[in-house]
PDB file of C-alpha atoms in Angstrom:
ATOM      1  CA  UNK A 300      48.495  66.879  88.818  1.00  0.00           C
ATOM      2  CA  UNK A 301      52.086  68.369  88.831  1.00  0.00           C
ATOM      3  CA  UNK A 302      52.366  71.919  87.847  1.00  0.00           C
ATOM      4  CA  UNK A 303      55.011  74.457  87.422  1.00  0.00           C
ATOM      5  CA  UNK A 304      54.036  78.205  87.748  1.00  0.00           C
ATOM      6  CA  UNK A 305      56.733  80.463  85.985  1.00  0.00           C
ATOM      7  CA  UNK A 306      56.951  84.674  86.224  1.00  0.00           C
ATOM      8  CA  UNK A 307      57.299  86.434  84.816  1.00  0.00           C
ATOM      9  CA  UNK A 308      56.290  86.118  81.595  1.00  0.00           C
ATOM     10  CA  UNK A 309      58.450  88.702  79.512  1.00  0.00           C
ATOM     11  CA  UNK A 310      60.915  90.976  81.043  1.00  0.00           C
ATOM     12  CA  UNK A 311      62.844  93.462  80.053  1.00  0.00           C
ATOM     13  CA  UNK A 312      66.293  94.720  81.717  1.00  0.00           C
ATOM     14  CA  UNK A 313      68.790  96.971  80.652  1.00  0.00           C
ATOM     15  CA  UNK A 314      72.372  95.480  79.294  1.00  0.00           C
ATOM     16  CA  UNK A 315      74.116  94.985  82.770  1.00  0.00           C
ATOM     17  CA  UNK A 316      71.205  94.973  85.274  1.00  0.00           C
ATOM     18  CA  UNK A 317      70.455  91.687  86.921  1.00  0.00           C
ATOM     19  CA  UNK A 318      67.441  89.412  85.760  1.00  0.00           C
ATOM     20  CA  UNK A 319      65.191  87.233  87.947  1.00  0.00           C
ATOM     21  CA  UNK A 320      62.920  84.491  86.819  1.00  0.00           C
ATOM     22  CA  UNK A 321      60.724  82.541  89.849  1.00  0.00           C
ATOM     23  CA  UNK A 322      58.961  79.510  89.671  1.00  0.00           C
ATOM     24  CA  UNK A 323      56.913  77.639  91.476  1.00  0.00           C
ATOM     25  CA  UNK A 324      56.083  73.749  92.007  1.00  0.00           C
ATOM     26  CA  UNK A 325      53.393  71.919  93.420  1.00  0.00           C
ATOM     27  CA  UNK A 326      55.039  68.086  93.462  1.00  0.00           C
ATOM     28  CA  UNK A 327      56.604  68.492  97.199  1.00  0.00           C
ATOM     29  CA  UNK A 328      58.436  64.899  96.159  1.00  0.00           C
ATOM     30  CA  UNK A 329      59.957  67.316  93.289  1.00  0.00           C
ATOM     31  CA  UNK A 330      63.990  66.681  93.537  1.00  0.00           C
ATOM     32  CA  UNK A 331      65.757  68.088  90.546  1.00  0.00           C
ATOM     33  CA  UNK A 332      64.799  71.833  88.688  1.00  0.00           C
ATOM     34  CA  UNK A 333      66.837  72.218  85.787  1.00  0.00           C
ATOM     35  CA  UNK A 334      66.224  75.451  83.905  1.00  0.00           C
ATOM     36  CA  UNK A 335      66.543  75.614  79.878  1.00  0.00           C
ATOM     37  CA  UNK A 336      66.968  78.533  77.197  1.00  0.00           C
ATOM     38  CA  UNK A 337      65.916  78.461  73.888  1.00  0.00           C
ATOM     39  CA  UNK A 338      66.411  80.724  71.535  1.00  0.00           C
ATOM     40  CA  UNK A 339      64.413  81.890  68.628  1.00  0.00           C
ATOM     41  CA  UNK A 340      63.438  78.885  66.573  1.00  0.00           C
ATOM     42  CA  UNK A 341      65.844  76.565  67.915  1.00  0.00           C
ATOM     43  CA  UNK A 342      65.905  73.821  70.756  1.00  0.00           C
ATOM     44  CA  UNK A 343      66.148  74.449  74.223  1.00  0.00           C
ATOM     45  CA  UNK A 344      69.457  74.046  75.926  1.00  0.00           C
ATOM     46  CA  UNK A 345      70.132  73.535  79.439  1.00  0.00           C
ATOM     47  CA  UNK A 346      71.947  76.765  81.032  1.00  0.00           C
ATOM     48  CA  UNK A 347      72.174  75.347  85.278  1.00  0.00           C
ATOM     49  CA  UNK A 348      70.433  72.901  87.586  1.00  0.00           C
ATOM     50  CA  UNK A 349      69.502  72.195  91.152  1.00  0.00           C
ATOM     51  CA  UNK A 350      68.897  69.223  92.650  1.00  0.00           C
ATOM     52  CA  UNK A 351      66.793  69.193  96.087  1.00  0.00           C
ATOM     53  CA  UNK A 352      69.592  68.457  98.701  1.00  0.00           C
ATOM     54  CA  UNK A 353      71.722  71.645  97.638  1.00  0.00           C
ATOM     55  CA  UNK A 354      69.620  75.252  98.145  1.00  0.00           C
ATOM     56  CA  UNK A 355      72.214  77.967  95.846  1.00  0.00           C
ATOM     57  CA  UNK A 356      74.307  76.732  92.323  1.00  0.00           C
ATOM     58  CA  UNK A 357      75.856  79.727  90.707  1.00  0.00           C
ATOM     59  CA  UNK A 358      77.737  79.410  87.519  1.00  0.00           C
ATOM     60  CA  UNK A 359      79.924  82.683  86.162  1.00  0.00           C
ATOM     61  CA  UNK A 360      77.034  84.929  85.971  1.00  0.00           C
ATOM     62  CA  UNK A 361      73.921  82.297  86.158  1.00  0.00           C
ATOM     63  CA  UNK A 362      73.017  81.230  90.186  1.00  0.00           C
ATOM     64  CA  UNK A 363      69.725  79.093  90.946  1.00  0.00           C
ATOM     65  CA  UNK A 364      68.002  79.372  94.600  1.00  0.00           C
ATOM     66  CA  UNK A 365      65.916  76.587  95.628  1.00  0.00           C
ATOM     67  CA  UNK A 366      63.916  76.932  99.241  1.00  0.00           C
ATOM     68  CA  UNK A 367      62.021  73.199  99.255  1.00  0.00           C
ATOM     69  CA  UNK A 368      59.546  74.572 102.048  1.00  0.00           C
ATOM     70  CA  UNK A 369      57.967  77.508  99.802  1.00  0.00           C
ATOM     71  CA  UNK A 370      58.510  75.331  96.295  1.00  0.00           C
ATOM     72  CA  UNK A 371      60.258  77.811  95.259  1.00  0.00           C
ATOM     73  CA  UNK A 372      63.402  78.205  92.738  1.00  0.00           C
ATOM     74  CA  UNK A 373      64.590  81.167  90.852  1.00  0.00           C
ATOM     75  CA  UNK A 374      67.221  81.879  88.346  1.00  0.00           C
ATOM     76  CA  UNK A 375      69.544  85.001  88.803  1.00  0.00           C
ATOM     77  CA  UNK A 376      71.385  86.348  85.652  1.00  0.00           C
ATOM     78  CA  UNK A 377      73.779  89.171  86.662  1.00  0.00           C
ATOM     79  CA  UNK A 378      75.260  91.648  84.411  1.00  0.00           C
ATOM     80  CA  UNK A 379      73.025  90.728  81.536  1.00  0.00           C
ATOM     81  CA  UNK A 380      74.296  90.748  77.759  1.00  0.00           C
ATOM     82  CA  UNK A 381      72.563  91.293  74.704  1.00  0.00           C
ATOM     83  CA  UNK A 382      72.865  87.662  73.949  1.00  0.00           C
ATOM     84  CA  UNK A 383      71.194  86.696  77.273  1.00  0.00           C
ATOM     85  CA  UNK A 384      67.833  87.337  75.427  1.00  0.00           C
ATOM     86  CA  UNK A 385      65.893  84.388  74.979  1.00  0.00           C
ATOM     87  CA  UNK A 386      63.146  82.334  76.474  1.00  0.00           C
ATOM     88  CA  UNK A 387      64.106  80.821  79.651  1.00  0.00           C
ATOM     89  CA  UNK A 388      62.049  77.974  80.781  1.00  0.00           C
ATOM     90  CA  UNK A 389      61.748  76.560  84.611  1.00  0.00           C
ATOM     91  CA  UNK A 390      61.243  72.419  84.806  1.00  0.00           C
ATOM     92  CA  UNK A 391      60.431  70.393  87.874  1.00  0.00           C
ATOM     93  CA  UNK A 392      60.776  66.585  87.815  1.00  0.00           C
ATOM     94  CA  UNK A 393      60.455  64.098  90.526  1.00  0.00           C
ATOM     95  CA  UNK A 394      62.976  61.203  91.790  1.00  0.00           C
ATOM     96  CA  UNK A 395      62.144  58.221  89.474  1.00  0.00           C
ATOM     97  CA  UNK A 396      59.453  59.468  87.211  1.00  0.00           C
ATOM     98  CA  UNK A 397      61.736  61.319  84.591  1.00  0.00           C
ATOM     99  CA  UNK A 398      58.869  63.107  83.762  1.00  0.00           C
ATOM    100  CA  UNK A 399      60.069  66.675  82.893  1.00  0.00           C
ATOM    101  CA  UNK A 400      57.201  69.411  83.629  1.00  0.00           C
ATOM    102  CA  UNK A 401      57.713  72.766  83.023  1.00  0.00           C
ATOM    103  CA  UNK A 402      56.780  76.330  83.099  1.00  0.00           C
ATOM    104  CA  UNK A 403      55.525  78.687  80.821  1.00  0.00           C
ATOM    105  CA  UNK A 404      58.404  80.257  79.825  1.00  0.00           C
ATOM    106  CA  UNK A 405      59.855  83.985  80.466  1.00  0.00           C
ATOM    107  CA  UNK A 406      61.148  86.141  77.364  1.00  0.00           C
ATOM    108  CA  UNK A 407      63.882  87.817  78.341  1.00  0.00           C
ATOM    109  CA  UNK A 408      64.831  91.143  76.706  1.00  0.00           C
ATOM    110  CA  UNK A 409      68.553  92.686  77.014  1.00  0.00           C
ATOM    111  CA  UNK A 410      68.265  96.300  75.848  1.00  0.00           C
ATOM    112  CA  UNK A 411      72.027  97.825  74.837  1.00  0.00           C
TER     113      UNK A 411
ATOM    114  CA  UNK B  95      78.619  61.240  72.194  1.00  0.00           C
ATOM    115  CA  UNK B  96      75.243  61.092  72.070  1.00  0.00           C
ATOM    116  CA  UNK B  97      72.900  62.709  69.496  1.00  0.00           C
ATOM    117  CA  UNK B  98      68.998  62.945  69.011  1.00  0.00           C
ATOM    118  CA  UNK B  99      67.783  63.691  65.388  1.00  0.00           C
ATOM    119  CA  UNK B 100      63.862  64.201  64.852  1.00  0.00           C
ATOM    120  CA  UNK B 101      62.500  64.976  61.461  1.00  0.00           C
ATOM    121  CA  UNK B 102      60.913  66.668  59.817  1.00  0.00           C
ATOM    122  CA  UNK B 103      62.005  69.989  60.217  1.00  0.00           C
ATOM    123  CA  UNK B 104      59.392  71.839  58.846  1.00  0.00           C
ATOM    124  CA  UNK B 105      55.467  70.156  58.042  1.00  0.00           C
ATOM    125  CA  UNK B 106      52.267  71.647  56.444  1.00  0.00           C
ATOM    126  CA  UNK B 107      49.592  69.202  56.407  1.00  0.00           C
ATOM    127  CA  UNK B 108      45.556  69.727  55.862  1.00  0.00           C
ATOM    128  CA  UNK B 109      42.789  69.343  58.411  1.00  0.00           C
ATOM    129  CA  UNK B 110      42.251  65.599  58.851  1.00  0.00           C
ATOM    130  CA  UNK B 111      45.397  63.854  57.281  1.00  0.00           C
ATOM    131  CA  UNK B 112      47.345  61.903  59.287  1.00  0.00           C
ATOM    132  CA  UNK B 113      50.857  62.290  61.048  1.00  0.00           C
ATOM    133  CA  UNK B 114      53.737  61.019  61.499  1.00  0.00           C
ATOM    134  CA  UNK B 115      57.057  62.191  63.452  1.00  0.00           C
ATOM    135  CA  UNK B 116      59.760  60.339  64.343  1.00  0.00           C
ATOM    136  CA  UNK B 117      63.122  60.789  66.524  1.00  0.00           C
ATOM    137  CA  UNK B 118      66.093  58.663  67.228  1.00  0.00           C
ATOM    138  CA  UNK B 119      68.671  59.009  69.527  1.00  0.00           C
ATOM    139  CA  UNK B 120      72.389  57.659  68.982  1.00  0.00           C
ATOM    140  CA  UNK B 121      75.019  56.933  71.198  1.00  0.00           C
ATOM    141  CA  UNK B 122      73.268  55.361  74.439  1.00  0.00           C
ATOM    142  CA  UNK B 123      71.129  52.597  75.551  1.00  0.00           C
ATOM    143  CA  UNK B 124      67.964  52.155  77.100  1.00  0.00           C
ATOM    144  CA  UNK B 125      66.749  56.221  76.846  1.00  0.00           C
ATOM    145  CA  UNK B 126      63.955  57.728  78.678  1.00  0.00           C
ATOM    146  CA  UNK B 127      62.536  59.665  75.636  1.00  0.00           C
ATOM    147  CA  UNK B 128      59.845  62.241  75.425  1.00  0.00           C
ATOM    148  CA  UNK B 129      57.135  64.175  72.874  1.00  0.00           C
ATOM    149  CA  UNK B 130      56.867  67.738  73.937  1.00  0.00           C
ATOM    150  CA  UNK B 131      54.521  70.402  71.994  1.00  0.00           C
ATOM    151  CA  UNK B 132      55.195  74.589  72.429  1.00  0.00           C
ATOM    152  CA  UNK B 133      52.291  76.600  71.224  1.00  0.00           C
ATOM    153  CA  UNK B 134      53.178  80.159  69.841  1.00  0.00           C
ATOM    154  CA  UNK B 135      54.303  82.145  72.509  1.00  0.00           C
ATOM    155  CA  UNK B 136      53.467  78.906  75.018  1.00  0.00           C
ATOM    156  CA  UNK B 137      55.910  76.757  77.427  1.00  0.00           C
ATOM    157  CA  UNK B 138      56.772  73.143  76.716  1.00  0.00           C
ATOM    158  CA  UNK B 139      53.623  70.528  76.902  1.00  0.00           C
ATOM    159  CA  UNK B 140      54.245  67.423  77.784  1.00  0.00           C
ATOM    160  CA  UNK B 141      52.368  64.842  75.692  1.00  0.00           C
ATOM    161  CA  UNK B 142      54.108  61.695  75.862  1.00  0.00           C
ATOM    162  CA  UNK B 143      56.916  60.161  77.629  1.00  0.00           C
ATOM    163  CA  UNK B 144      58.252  56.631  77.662  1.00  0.00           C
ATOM    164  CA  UNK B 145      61.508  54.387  79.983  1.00  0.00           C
ATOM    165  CA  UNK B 146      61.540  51.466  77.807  1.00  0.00           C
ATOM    166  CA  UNK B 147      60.160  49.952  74.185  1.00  0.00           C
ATOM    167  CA  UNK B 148      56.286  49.688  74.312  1.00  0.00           C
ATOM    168  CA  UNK B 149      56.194  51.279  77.531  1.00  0.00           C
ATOM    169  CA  UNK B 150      54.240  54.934  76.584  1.00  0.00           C
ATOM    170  CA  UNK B 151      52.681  57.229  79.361  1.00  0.00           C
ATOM    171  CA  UNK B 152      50.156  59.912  78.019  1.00  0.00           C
ATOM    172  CA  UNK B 153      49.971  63.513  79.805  1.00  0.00           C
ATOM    173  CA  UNK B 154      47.062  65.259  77.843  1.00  0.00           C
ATOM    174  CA  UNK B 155      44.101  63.648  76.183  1.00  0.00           C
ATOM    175  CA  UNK B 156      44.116  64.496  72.569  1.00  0.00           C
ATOM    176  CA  UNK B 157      44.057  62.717  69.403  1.00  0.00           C
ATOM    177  CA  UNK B 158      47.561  62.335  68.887  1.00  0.00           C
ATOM    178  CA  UNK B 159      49.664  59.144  69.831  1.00  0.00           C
ATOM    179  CA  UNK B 160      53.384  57.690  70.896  1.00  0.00           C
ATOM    180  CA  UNK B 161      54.876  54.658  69.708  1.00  0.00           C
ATOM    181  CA  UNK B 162      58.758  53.173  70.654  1.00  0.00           C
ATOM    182  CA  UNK B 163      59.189  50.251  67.737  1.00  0.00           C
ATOM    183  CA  UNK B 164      62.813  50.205  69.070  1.00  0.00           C
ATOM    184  CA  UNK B 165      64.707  51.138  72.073  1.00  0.00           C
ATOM    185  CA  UNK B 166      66.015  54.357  70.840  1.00  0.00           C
ATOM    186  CA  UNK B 167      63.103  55.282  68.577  1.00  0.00           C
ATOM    187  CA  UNK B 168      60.121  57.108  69.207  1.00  0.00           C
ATOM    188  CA  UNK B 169      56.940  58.537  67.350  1.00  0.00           C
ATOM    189  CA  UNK B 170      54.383  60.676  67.428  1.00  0.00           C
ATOM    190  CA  UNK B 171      51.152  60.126  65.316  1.00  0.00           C
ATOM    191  CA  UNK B 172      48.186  61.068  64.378  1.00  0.00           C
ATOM    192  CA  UNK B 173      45.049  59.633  62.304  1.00  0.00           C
ATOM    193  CA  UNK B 174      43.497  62.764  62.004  1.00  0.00           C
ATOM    194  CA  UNK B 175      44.616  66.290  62.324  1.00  0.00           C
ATOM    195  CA  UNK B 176      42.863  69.782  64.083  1.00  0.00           C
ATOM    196  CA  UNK B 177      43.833  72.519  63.662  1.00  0.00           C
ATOM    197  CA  UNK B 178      44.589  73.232  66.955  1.00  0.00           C
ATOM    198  CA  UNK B 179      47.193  70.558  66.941  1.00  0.00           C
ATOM    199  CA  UNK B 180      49.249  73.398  65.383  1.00  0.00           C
ATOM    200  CA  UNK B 181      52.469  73.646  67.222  1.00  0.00           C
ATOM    201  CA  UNK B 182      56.459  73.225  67.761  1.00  0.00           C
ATOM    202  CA  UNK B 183      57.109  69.411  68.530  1.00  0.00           C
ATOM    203  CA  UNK B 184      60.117  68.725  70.270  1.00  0.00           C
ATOM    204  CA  UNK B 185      61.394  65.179  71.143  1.00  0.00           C
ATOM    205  CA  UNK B 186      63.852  64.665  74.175  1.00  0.00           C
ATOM    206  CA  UNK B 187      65.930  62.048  75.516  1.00  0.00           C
ATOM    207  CA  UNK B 188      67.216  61.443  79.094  1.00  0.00           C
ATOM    208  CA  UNK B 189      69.579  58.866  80.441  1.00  0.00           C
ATOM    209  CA  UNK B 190      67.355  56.215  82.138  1.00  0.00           C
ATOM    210  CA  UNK B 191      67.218  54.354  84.727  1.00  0.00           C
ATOM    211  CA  UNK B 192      68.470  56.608  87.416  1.00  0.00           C
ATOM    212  CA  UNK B 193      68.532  60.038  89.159  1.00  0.00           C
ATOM    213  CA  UNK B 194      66.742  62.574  87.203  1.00  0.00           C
ATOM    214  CA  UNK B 195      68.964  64.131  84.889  1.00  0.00           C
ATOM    215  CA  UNK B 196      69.211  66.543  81.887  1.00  0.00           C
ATOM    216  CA  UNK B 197      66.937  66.369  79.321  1.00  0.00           C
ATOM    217  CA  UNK B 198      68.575  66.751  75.931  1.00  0.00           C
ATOM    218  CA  UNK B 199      65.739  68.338  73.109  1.00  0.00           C
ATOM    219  CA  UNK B 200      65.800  67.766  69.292  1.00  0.00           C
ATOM    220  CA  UNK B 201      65.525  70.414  66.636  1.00  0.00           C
ATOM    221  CA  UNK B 202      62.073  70.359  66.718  1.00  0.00           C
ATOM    222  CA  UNK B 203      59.542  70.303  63.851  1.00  0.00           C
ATOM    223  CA  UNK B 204      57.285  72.960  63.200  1.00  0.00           C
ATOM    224  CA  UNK B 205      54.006  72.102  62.049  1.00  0.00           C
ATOM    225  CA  UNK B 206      51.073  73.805  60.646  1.00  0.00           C
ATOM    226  CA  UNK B 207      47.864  72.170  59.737  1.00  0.00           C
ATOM    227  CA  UNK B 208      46.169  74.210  57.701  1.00  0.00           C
TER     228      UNK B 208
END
């Protein structure tokens, strides 16, 4: 079945350093990666997405990289804040299904 | 605008009772809603999802199950609970049909069986 492989699963940076989460997918038909942060005992929130046609989306400080031959995507956080830590969460999904699957989570840390 | 309210927030129930959750989203039409469940210190499970009343697709075998009574109403059940069905619940909505969008979560509802 589909499965999305997420790493790592807690890192730490220091406040201004750049973060890097990767994920992987095994659904080649996979056409949209969204990626979600929740925060400590509330929902999670979607912070940037990617949809298969486009390979780079930045936003301010957050950028996504997708490279369809490798199913691969990663999320890039640059000049991290202490209110960047949170869980971050991957998700694959494939045209038509609107089935959401995703990873395992990363637990980001922002030391000051 | 659209919201998605899911209740309760908080649940302690006993090895073996039954269960009942419920969500409902406001403010669009014809959803593609979802049940997820996050263990402690786990990523987001995906138990049930559905694209249209009565229409329910199961993930993971368990002994929990989905219901949609109404288009923008969905529910997750149980006859009898384990233990290890422990967990954060989280329902989610998506606009349906079309390209894959955003998935928009509830508050969750934390539940302990004890």
């Amino acid at each position: 079945g589909e499965n999305v492989e997420q790493h790592p699963s807690t890192l730490s940076v220091q406040e201004g350093d750049s973060a890097v989460i990767k994920c992987t997918y095994s659904d080649s038909a996979s056409n949209y990666f969204p990626w979600y942060k929740q925060e400590l005992g509330k929902r999670p929130q979607l912070i940037i997405d990617i949809r298969s046609n486009v390979g780079e989306k930045k936003d301010q400080r957050i950028a996504v990289t997708l490279n369809k031959t490798a199913k691969h995507f990663s999320l890039h956080i640059t000049e991290t804040q202490p209110e960047d830590s949170a869980v971050y969460f991957c998700a694959a999904s494939r045209g038509g299904t609107y089935k959401y699957i995703f990873g395992t989570g990363t637990r980001l840390k922002v030391l000051a | 605008s659209q919201t998605i309210h899911q209740w309760p927030a908080t649940l302690v129930q006993p090895v073996g009772s039954p269960l009942s959750l419920e969500c409902t989203v406001e403010g669009t039409s014809n959803p593609n809603l979802y049940w997820y469940r996050q263990a402690a210190g786990r990523g987001l499970q995906l138990l049930f999802y559905s694209v249209g009343i009565g229409q329910i697709s199961s993930e993971v075998p368990q002994n929990l199950s989905a219901s949609r009574p109404q288009d923008r109403q969905f529910i997750l059940s149980s006859k009898k609970l384990l233990l290890s069905d422990s967990g954060f619940y989280l329902c989610a909505w998506s606009i349906g049909p079309g390209l894959d969008t955003e998935a928009f979560f509830g508050q969750g509802t934390r539940l302990t069986v004890v």
